[in-house]
Coordinates of C-alpha atoms in Angstrom, one line a residue:
X63 CA 150.7 -71.4 165.6
X64 CA 147.9 -70.0 167.6
X65 CA 144.9 -69.3 165.0
X66 CA 142.2 -69.1 167.6
X67 CA 143.7 -66.1 169.6
X68 CA 141.7 -63.0 169.2
X69 CA 144.5 -60.6 170.7
X70 CA 146.8 -61.6 168.0
X71 CA 144.3 -60.7 165.1
X72 CA 143.8 -57.4 167.2
X73 CA 147.5 -56.7 167.7
X74 CA 148.1 -57.4 163.9
X75 CA 145.2 -55.1 162.9
X76 CA 146.7 -52.5 165.0
X77 CA 150.2 -52.8 163.4
X78 CA 148.6 -52.6 159.8
X79 CA 146.5 -49.6 160.9
X80 CA 149.8 -48.0 161.6
X81 CA 151.1 -48.8 158.4
X82 CA 148.1 -47.1 156.8
X83 CA 146.7 -50.6 155.4
X84 CA 143.4 -50.2 156.9
X85 CA 141.5 -52.5 154.5
X86 CA 144.0 -55.7 155.4
X87 CA 143.6 -54.2 158.9
X88 CA 139.8 -54.7 159.0
X89 CA 140.2 -58.1 158.2
X90 CA 142.3 -59.0 161.3
X91 CA 139.7 -56.7 163.5
X92 CA 136.7 -58.5 162.1
X93 CA 138.4 -61.8 162.9
X94 CA 139.4 -60.9 166.4
X95 CA 135.6 -59.7 167.2
X96 CA 134.5 -63.3 165.5
X97 CA 136.6 -65.1 167.8
X98 CA 135.8 -63.0 171.1
X99 CA 132.8 -60.8 170.5
X100 CA 133.5 -59.5 174.0
X101 CA 136.8 -58.3 172.6
X102 CA 136.5 -54.3 173.0
X103 CA 139.6 -53.1 171.4
X104 CA 138.9 -55.5 168.6
X105 CA 135.4 -53.6 168.1
X106 CA 137.3 -50.3 168.4
X107 CA 140.0 -51.0 165.7
X108 CA 137.0 -52.6 163.4
X109 CA 135.3 -49.4 163.7
X110 CA 138.3 -47.1 163.3
X111 CA 139.0 -49.3 160.0
X112 CA 135.7 -48.7 158.8
X113 CA 135.7 -45.0 159.6
X114 CA 139.0 -44.3 157.7
X115 CA 137.7 -46.2 154.7
X116 CA 134.9 -43.9 154.8
X117 CA 132.4 -46.5 155.7
X118 CA 130.7 -44.4 158.8
X119 CA 127.6 -46.4 159.1
X120 CA 129.6 -49.6 159.8
X121 CA 131.6 -47.4 162.2
X122 CA 129.0 -46.4 163.9
X123 CA 127.7 -50.1 164.5
X124 CA 131.3 -51.1 165.6
X125 CA 131.4 -48.3 168.1
X126 CA 128.2 -48.9 169.6
X127 CA 129.0 -52.5 170.2
X128 CA 132.2 -51.2 172.0
X129 CA 130.0 -48.8 174.3
X130 CA 127.6 -51.6 175.0
X131 CA 130.5 -53.7 176.4
X132 CA 132.0 -50.7 178.2
X133 CA 129.7 -47.6 178.4
X134 CA 132.5 -45.4 179.9
X135 CA 134.9 -46.3 177.4
X136 CA 136.0 -42.4 176.2
X137 CA 137.7 -43.7 173.2
X138 CA 134.6 -45.4 172.0
X139 CA 132.4 -42.4 172.7
X140 CA 134.7 -39.9 170.7
X141 CA 135.2 -42.4 167.8
X142 CA 131.4 -42.5 167.7
X143 CA 131.0 -38.9 167.4
X144 CA 133.6 -38.6 164.7
X145 CA 131.6 -41.4 162.8
X146 CA 128.4 -39.2 163.0
X147 CA 130.3 -36.1 162.0
X148 CA 131.3 -38.1 158.9
X149 CA 128.0 -39.3 158.1
X150 CA 126.6 -35.7 158.5
X151 CA 129.4 -34.4 156.1
X152 CA 128.3 -36.8 153.7
X153 CA 124.5 -35.9 153.8
X154 CA 125.3 -31.9 153.5
X155 CA 127.9 -32.8 150.7
X156 CA 125.4 -34.8 148.7
X157 CA 122.9 -31.9 149.0
X158 CA 125.4 -29.2 148.1
X159 CA 126.7 -31.4 144.8
X160 CA 123.2 -31.3 143.8
X161 CA 123.1 -27.6 143.9
X162 CA 126.3 -27.3 142.2
X163 CA 127.8 -25.7 145.4
X164 CA 131.3 -27.7 144.8
X165 CA 133.1 -25.2 147.0
X166 CA 131.0 -26.5 149.9
X167 CA 131.4 -30.0 149.0
X168 CA 135.1 -29.6 149.0
X169 CA 134.9 -28.2 152.3
X170 CA 132.7 -30.8 153.7
X171 CA 135.4 -33.6 152.0
X172 CA 138.2 -32.0 153.6
X173 CA 136.5 -32.1 156.9
X174 CA 135.3 -35.8 156.4
X175 CA 138.9 -37.0 155.0
X176 CA 140.3 -35.7 158.7
X177 CA 138.3 -38.8 159.9
X178 CA 138.7 -40.9 156.9
X179 CA 142.0 -40.5 155.3
X180 CA 141.9 -43.7 153.3
X181 CA 138.4 -43.0 151.6
X182 CA 138.9 -43.1 147.9
X183 CA 135.4 -42.3 147.6
X184 CA 135.9 -38.9 149.4
X185 CA 138.9 -38.0 147.5
X186 CA 137.2 -38.8 144.1
X187 CA 134.0 -36.5 145.1
X188 CA 136.7 -33.7 146.2
X189 CA 138.8 -34.3 143.1
X190 CA 135.6 -33.9 140.7
X191 CA 134.5 -30.8 142.6
X192 CA 138.0 -29.4 142.4
X193 CA 137.8 -29.8 138.5
X194 CA 134.3 -28.4 138.3
X195 CA 135.7 -25.4 140.0
X196 CA 138.5 -25.0 137.5
X197 CA 141.2 -26.0 140.1
X198 CA 142.5 -28.7 137.7
X199 CA 146.5 -29.1 139.2
X200 CA 144.8 -29.8 142.6
X201 CA 142.1 -32.2 141.1
X202 CA 144.8 -34.1 139.0
X203 CA 147.0 -34.6 142.2
X204 CA 144.4 -36.3 144.3
X205 CA 143.5 -38.7 141.3
X206 CA 147.1 -39.4 140.6
X207 CA 147.7 -40.3 144.2
X208 CA 144.8 -42.8 144.1
X209 CA 146.1 -44.3 140.6
X210 CA 149.5 -44.6 141.9
X211 CA 148.0 -47.1 144.7
X212 CA 145.4 -48.5 142.2
X213 CA 146.1 -48.1 138.5
X214 CA 142.7 -49.6 137.8
X215 CA 140.2 -47.2 139.7
X216 CA 137.7 -46.3 137.4
X217 CA 136.9 -43.2 139.2
X218 CA 140.2 -41.8 139.5
X219 CA 140.7 -42.4 135.8
X220 CA 137.5 -40.4 135.3
X221 CA 138.5 -37.5 137.0
X222 CA 142.0 -37.5 135.3
X223 CA 139.8 -37.1 132.2
X224 CA 137.4 -34.9 133.3
X225 CA 140.6 -32.2 134.1
X226 CA 141.7 -32.6 130.7
X227 CA 138.5 -32.2 129.1
X228 CA 138.0 -29.2 131.1
X229 CA 141.5 -27.8 130.0
X230 CA 140.4 -28.3 126.3
X231 CA 142.7 -31.3 125.9
X232 CA 139.8 -33.3 124.6
X233 CA 141.7 -36.2 122.8
X234 CA 143.6 -37.0 125.6
X235 CA 140.5 -36.8 127.8
X236 CA 138.7 -39.3 125.8
X237 CA 141.5 -41.8 126.1
X238 CA 141.0 -41.7 130.1
X239 CA 137.1 -41.9 129.9
X240 CA 137.6 -44.9 127.5
X241 CA 140.2 -46.5 130.0
X242 CA 137.7 -45.8 132.8
X243 CA 134.9 -47.3 131.3
X244 CA 137.0 -50.7 130.4
X245 CA 137.6 -50.7 134.1
X246 CA 134.0 -50.4 134.9
X247 CA 131.6 -50.5 131.7
X248 CA 128.6 -49.1 133.6
X249 CA 130.5 -46.1 134.9
X250 CA 127.7 -43.5 134.1
X251 CA 129.5 -40.4 134.5
X252 CA 132.6 -41.5 132.4
X253 CA 129.9 -42.7 129.9
X254 CA 128.3 -39.2 129.7
X255 CA 131.7 -37.3 129.6
X256 CA 133.1 -39.4 126.6
X257 CA 130.0 -38.9 124.8
X258 CA 130.2 -35.1 125.3
X259 CA 133.7 -34.8 124.8
X260 CA 133.4 -36.6 121.2
X261 CA 130.3 -34.6 120.2
X262 CA 132.1 -31.4 121.5
X263 CA 135.3 -32.1 119.2
X264 CA 133.6 -33.0 116.2
X265 CA 130.7 -30.1 116.1
X266 CA 134.0 -27.8 116.7
X267 CA 135.9 -29.4 113.9
X268 CA 132.8 -29.3 111.5
X269 CA 132.5 -25.3 112.7
X270 CA 136.2 -24.5 111.9
X271 CA 135.9 -26.3 108.8
X272 CA 132.9 -24.7 107.4
X273 CA 134.5 -21.3 108.5
X274 CA 137.7 -21.8 106.4
X275 CA 135.5 -22.5 103.8
X276 CA 133.8 -19.1 104.1
X277 CA 130.3 -20.9 104.8
X278 CA 129.8 -18.5 107.8
X279 CA 126.0 -19.1 108.4
X280 CA 127.0 -23.0 108.8
X281 CA 129.7 -22.3 110.8
X282 CA 127.7 -20.0 113.2
X283 CA 124.9 -22.7 113.4
X284 CA 127.7 -25.5 114.3
X285 CA 129.3 -23.2 117.1
X286 CA 125.9 -23.0 118.6
X287 CA 125.5 -26.3 118.6
X288 CA 128.6 -26.9 120.2
X289 CA 128.0 -24.4 123.0
X290 CA 124.9 -26.4 124.0
X291 CA 126.4 -29.5 124.6
X292 CA 128.2 -28.9 127.9
X293 CA 127.8 -25.7 129.6
X294 CA 130.4 -26.9 132.2
X295 CA 133.2 -27.0 129.9
X296 CA 134.5 -23.2 130.6
X297 CA 137.7 -23.4 128.4
X298 CA 136.3 -25.0 125.0
X299 CA 133.0 -22.8 125.5
X300 CA 135.3 -19.7 125.8
X301 CA 136.8 -20.8 122.6
X302 CA 133.4 -21.4 120.8
X303 CA 132.0 -18.2 121.8
X304 CA 135.1 -16.4 120.6
X305 CA 135.0 -18.4 117.0
X306 CA 131.2 -17.5 117.0
X307 CA 132.1 -14.0 117.4
X308 CA 134.6 -14.0 114.6
X309 CA 131.9 -15.4 112.6
X310 CA 129.5 -12.7 113.3
X311 CA 132.1 -10.2 112.4
X312 CA 132.7 -11.7 109.2
X313 CA 128.7 -11.5 109.0
X314 CA 129.0 -7.8 110.1
X315 CA 126.9 -8.4 113.0
X316 CA 129.1 -6.5 115.3
X317 CA 126.8 -6.1 118.3
X318 CA 126.4 -9.9 118.4
X319 CA 130.2 -10.1 117.7
X320 CA 130.9 -8.1 120.8
X321 CA 128.3 -10.0 122.7
X322 CA 130.0 -13.4 122.0
X323 CA 133.6 -12.0 122.9
X324 CA 132.0 -10.7 126.2
X325 CA 131.2 -14.1 127.1
X326 CA 134.1 -15.5 126.1
X327 CA 136.1 -13.5 128.6
X328 CA 133.5 -13.9 131.4
X329 CA 134.5 -17.8 131.0
X330 CA 138.2 -16.9 130.7
X331 CA 139.5 -13.6 131.8
X332 CA 142.9 -14.4 130.3
X333 CA 141.9 -15.1 127.0
X334 CA 143.9 -12.6 124.6
X335 CA 142.3 -13.6 121.4
X336 CA 138.6 -13.0 122.8
X337 CA 139.9 -9.5 123.8
X338 CA 141.5 -8.5 120.5
X339 CA 138.6 -9.7 118.6
X340 CA 136.2 -7.5 120.9
X341 CA 138.4 -4.5 120.6
X342 CA 138.6 -4.7 116.8
X343 CA 134.6 -4.8 116.8
X344 CA 134.8 -1.9 119.3
X345 CA 137.0 -0.1 116.7
X346 CA 134.6 -1.0 113.7
X347 CA 131.5 0.3 115.5
X348 CA 133.5 3.4 116.8
X349 CA 133.2 2.6 120.5
X350 CA 137.1 3.8 120.9
X351 CA 137.0 4.1 124.8
X352 CA 135.9 0.4 125.0
X353 CA 138.4 -0.6 122.3
X354 CA 141.5 1.1 124.2
X355 CA 140.6 -0.5 127.5
X356 CA 140.6 -3.8 125.7
X357 CA 143.9 -3.3 124.2
X358 CA 145.5 -1.8 127.1
X359 CA 144.3 -5.3 129.0
X360 CA 146.0 -7.1 126.1
X361 CA 149.3 -5.2 126.2
X362 CA 149.3 -5.5 130.1
X363 CA 149.3 -9.1 129.6
X364 CA 151.6 -9.7 126.4
X365 CA 154.0 -6.7 125.6
X366 CA 154.4 -7.1 122.1
X367 CA 155.0 -4.3 119.5
X368 CA 151.9 -5.4 117.4
X369 CA 149.9 -5.0 120.6
X370 CA 151.6 -1.8 121.6
X371 CA 150.7 -0.5 118.1
X372 CA 147.0 -1.6 118.1
X373 CA 146.8 0.3 121.4
X374 CA 148.4 3.4 120.1
X375 CA 145.9 3.1 117.1
X376 CA 143.0 2.9 119.6
X377 CA 144.2 5.8 121.6
X378 CA 144.5 8.0 118.5
X379 CA 141.0 7.1 117.3
X380 CA 139.5 8.0 120.7
X381 CA 141.5 11.3 120.5
X382 CA 139.8 12.0 117.0
X383 CA 136.6 11.2 118.2
X384 CA 136.4 13.7 120.7
X385 CA 136.9 16.2 118.4
X386 CA 134.2 17.6 115.8
X387 CA 133.8 15.0 113.0
X388 CA 133.6 17.5 109.8
X389 CA 133.0 14.7 107.7
X390 CA 129.9 14.0 109.2
X391 CA 129.1 17.5 109.6
X392 CA 129.5 17.6 105.7
X393 CA 127.8 14.3 105.2
X394 CA 130.6 12.8 103.4
X395 CA 132.8 9.8 103.7
X396 CA 136.3 10.0 104.8
X397 CA 137.5 9.1 101.4
X398 CA 135.4 11.8 99.8
X399 CA 136.9 13.5 96.7
X400 CA 137.6 17.4 96.3
X401 CA 134.5 17.5 94.2
X402 CA 132.2 15.7 96.7
X403 CA 133.5 17.8 99.6
X404 CA 132.6 21.0 97.5
X405 CA 129.3 19.7 96.4
X406 CA 128.7 18.6 100.0
X407 CA 129.6 21.9 101.3
X408 CA 127.1 23.7 98.8
X409 CA 124.1 21.9 100.0
X410 CA 124.8 22.2 103.5
X411 CA 125.6 25.6 103.5
X412 CA 122.6 26.7 101.6
X413 CA 120.6 24.3 103.8
X414 CA 121.8 26.2 107.0
X415 CA 122.4 29.6 106.0
X416 CA 120.8 32.2 108.5
X417 CA 118.9 34.1 105.6
X418 CA 117.1 31.0 104.9
X419 CA 115.7 30.8 108.2
X420 CA 115.0 34.6 108.9
X421 CA 111.4 34.0 109.6
X422 CA 111.9 31.1 112.0
X423 CA 112.0 31.0 115.8
X424 CA 115.0 32.6 117.8
X425 CA 115.8 29.0 118.7
X426 CA 115.5 27.5 115.1
X427 CA 117.8 30.6 113.9
X428 CA 120.4 30.1 116.6
X429 CA 120.6 26.7 116.1
X430 CA 120.8 26.9 112.2
X431 CA 123.7 29.8 112.4
X432 CA 125.4 27.2 114.9
X433 CA 125.2 24.5 111.8
X434 CA 126.0 27.2 109.3
X435 CA 129.3 27.8 111.0
X436 CA 130.3 24.1 111.6
X437 CA 129.8 23.7 108.0
X438 CA 132.0 26.3 106.9
X439 CA 134.6 25.4 109.8
X440 CA 134.4 21.6 108.2
X441 CA 135.0 23.1 104.6
X442 CA 138.0 25.1 105.6
X443 CA 139.7 22.0 107.0
X444 CA 138.7 19.3 104.3
X445 CA 139.2 21.6 101.5
X446 CA 142.7 22.5 102.3
X447 CA 145.3 19.6 101.8
X448 CA 147.5 20.6 104.5
X449 CA 144.7 21.2 107.3
X450 CA 142.8 18.0 106.2
X451 CA 146.1 15.5 106.3
X452 CA 146.6 17.3 110.0
X453 CA 142.9 16.4 110.9
X454 CA 143.3 13.0 109.4
X455 CA 146.3 12.2 111.6
X456 CA 145.0 13.4 114.8
X457 CA 147.0 16.2 115.1
X458 CA 146.0 19.3 116.9
X459 CA 144.6 21.9 114.3
X460 CA 145.4 24.9 116.7
X461 CA 149.0 24.6 116.2
X462 CA 150.9 26.2 113.4
X463 CA 148.3 29.2 113.1
X464 CA 145.4 26.8 112.3
X465 CA 143.3 28.4 114.9
X466 CA 139.7 27.5 114.1
X467 CA 138.4 30.7 116.3
X468 CA 139.7 32.8 113.5
X469 CA 137.7 31.8 110.7
X470 CA 134.4 33.6 109.5
X471 CA 131.7 31.3 107.9
X472 CA 130.0 34.2 106.2
X473 CA 133.2 35.2 104.4
X474 CA 133.9 31.4 103.3
X475 CA 130.2 31.4 101.9
X476 CA 130.9 34.6 99.9
X477 CA 134.1 33.6 98.8
X478 CA 132.6 30.0 97.7
X479 CA 129.5 31.5 96.0
X480 CA 131.2 34.2 93.9
X481 CA 131.6 37.1 96.3
X482 CA 129.1 40.2 97.3
X483 CA 126.2 40.3 95.3
X484 CA 126.8 36.8 93.8
X485 CA 123.8 34.9 95.8
X486 CA 120.7 35.7 97.6
X487 CA 117.5 34.3 99.1
X488 CA 114.0 35.2 97.8
X489 CA 110.7 34.1 99.6
X490 CA 108.1 32.3 97.2
X491 CA 105.7 31.5 99.8
X492 CA 105.2 31.0 103.3
X493 CA 108.5 28.9 104.7
X494 CA 109.6 28.4 101.0
X495 CA 112.7 29.8 99.5
X496 CA 114.5 29.8 96.1
X497 CA 118.2 31.0 95.3
X498 CA 119.1 33.8 93.1
X499 CA 122.6 33.9 91.6
X500 CA 124.0 37.1 90.0

């Protein structure tokens, strides 16, 4: 009825702004100032729409024009400050994003969104940074809100895919990346992410196949290549490290396996499989305290019978490791036969017998006497089936009259070599001895 009235466009712009329809409101506000360039409220509404949509530079121009018309206008002065604040937050966020300080970017975007609540660009940047920080539910929520209003928003589709990608749901992630590229074929980030996701999936699957086929060297190479694709994909990389750790354990490279599992739990401290794998490697390398610590962590997280038993086994081995290792003292394997134990005792007892070292220094004599006693103690335990069983099971040997302080190494030696007069050392030259048996 009256298409040339600037106030009507200004009023409708104000109404649309109250409804949160800032893009439509912007059109009316711009029409109002085209009709009447001296319409101060029109310029204010145009600036407010620009600012709400995240175009702080255009907002500054509108507020400046309002101040040119009315330099004392308090609203224009405040809004001009707000627009400049948003420009500053944008500048800081851009620098911090390059520095990978994603927490700082989220902070800046939160502040900017207080003035620009309808800016999809700020919301997307915030969501992307939340994803990079591992705060996937929050990132998904922001992206989903945008997609509810605009289902074709390529940036929001990209962020949804990014969250799935970082949660190791790679197939679903690829679908979102493809959809984003359909909406915006030149979307560089979606293109890179899609390429990385496909490459990561292929390398991991090839590595798994090689492992199942027993080709551990190839599996190691494939997992290593996969780890170089995207250092930001924490969950997938944690699994890759654990997988490579399993390969290293199969190759008996236990220290490397432990390092890989450690890298896995650094990336994902809830990754039970990595703790279990590392604990087993600690057991295999007799690092029992570390194994107990890992099994305790696992059992606190998942209180299953299996995990309880693994913890008990590690605790038993730790207890056993703190005692003298009689097998090591005799230089025999834990599965050594009775004859092997006797042969080992004969060799070690003769090697450390005090008479053999009578010409040595007092310090050497003392050390050799100590070793001679330990050899006798080890033979006493390992040559007696009952004592050996208790020792192997981790039970205390001092129980049931097995006090190790009661034995005499010389008596054991004499009994083994046939009693008094059955054996003697004779010197055959400086520092040399031969054995005589009666």
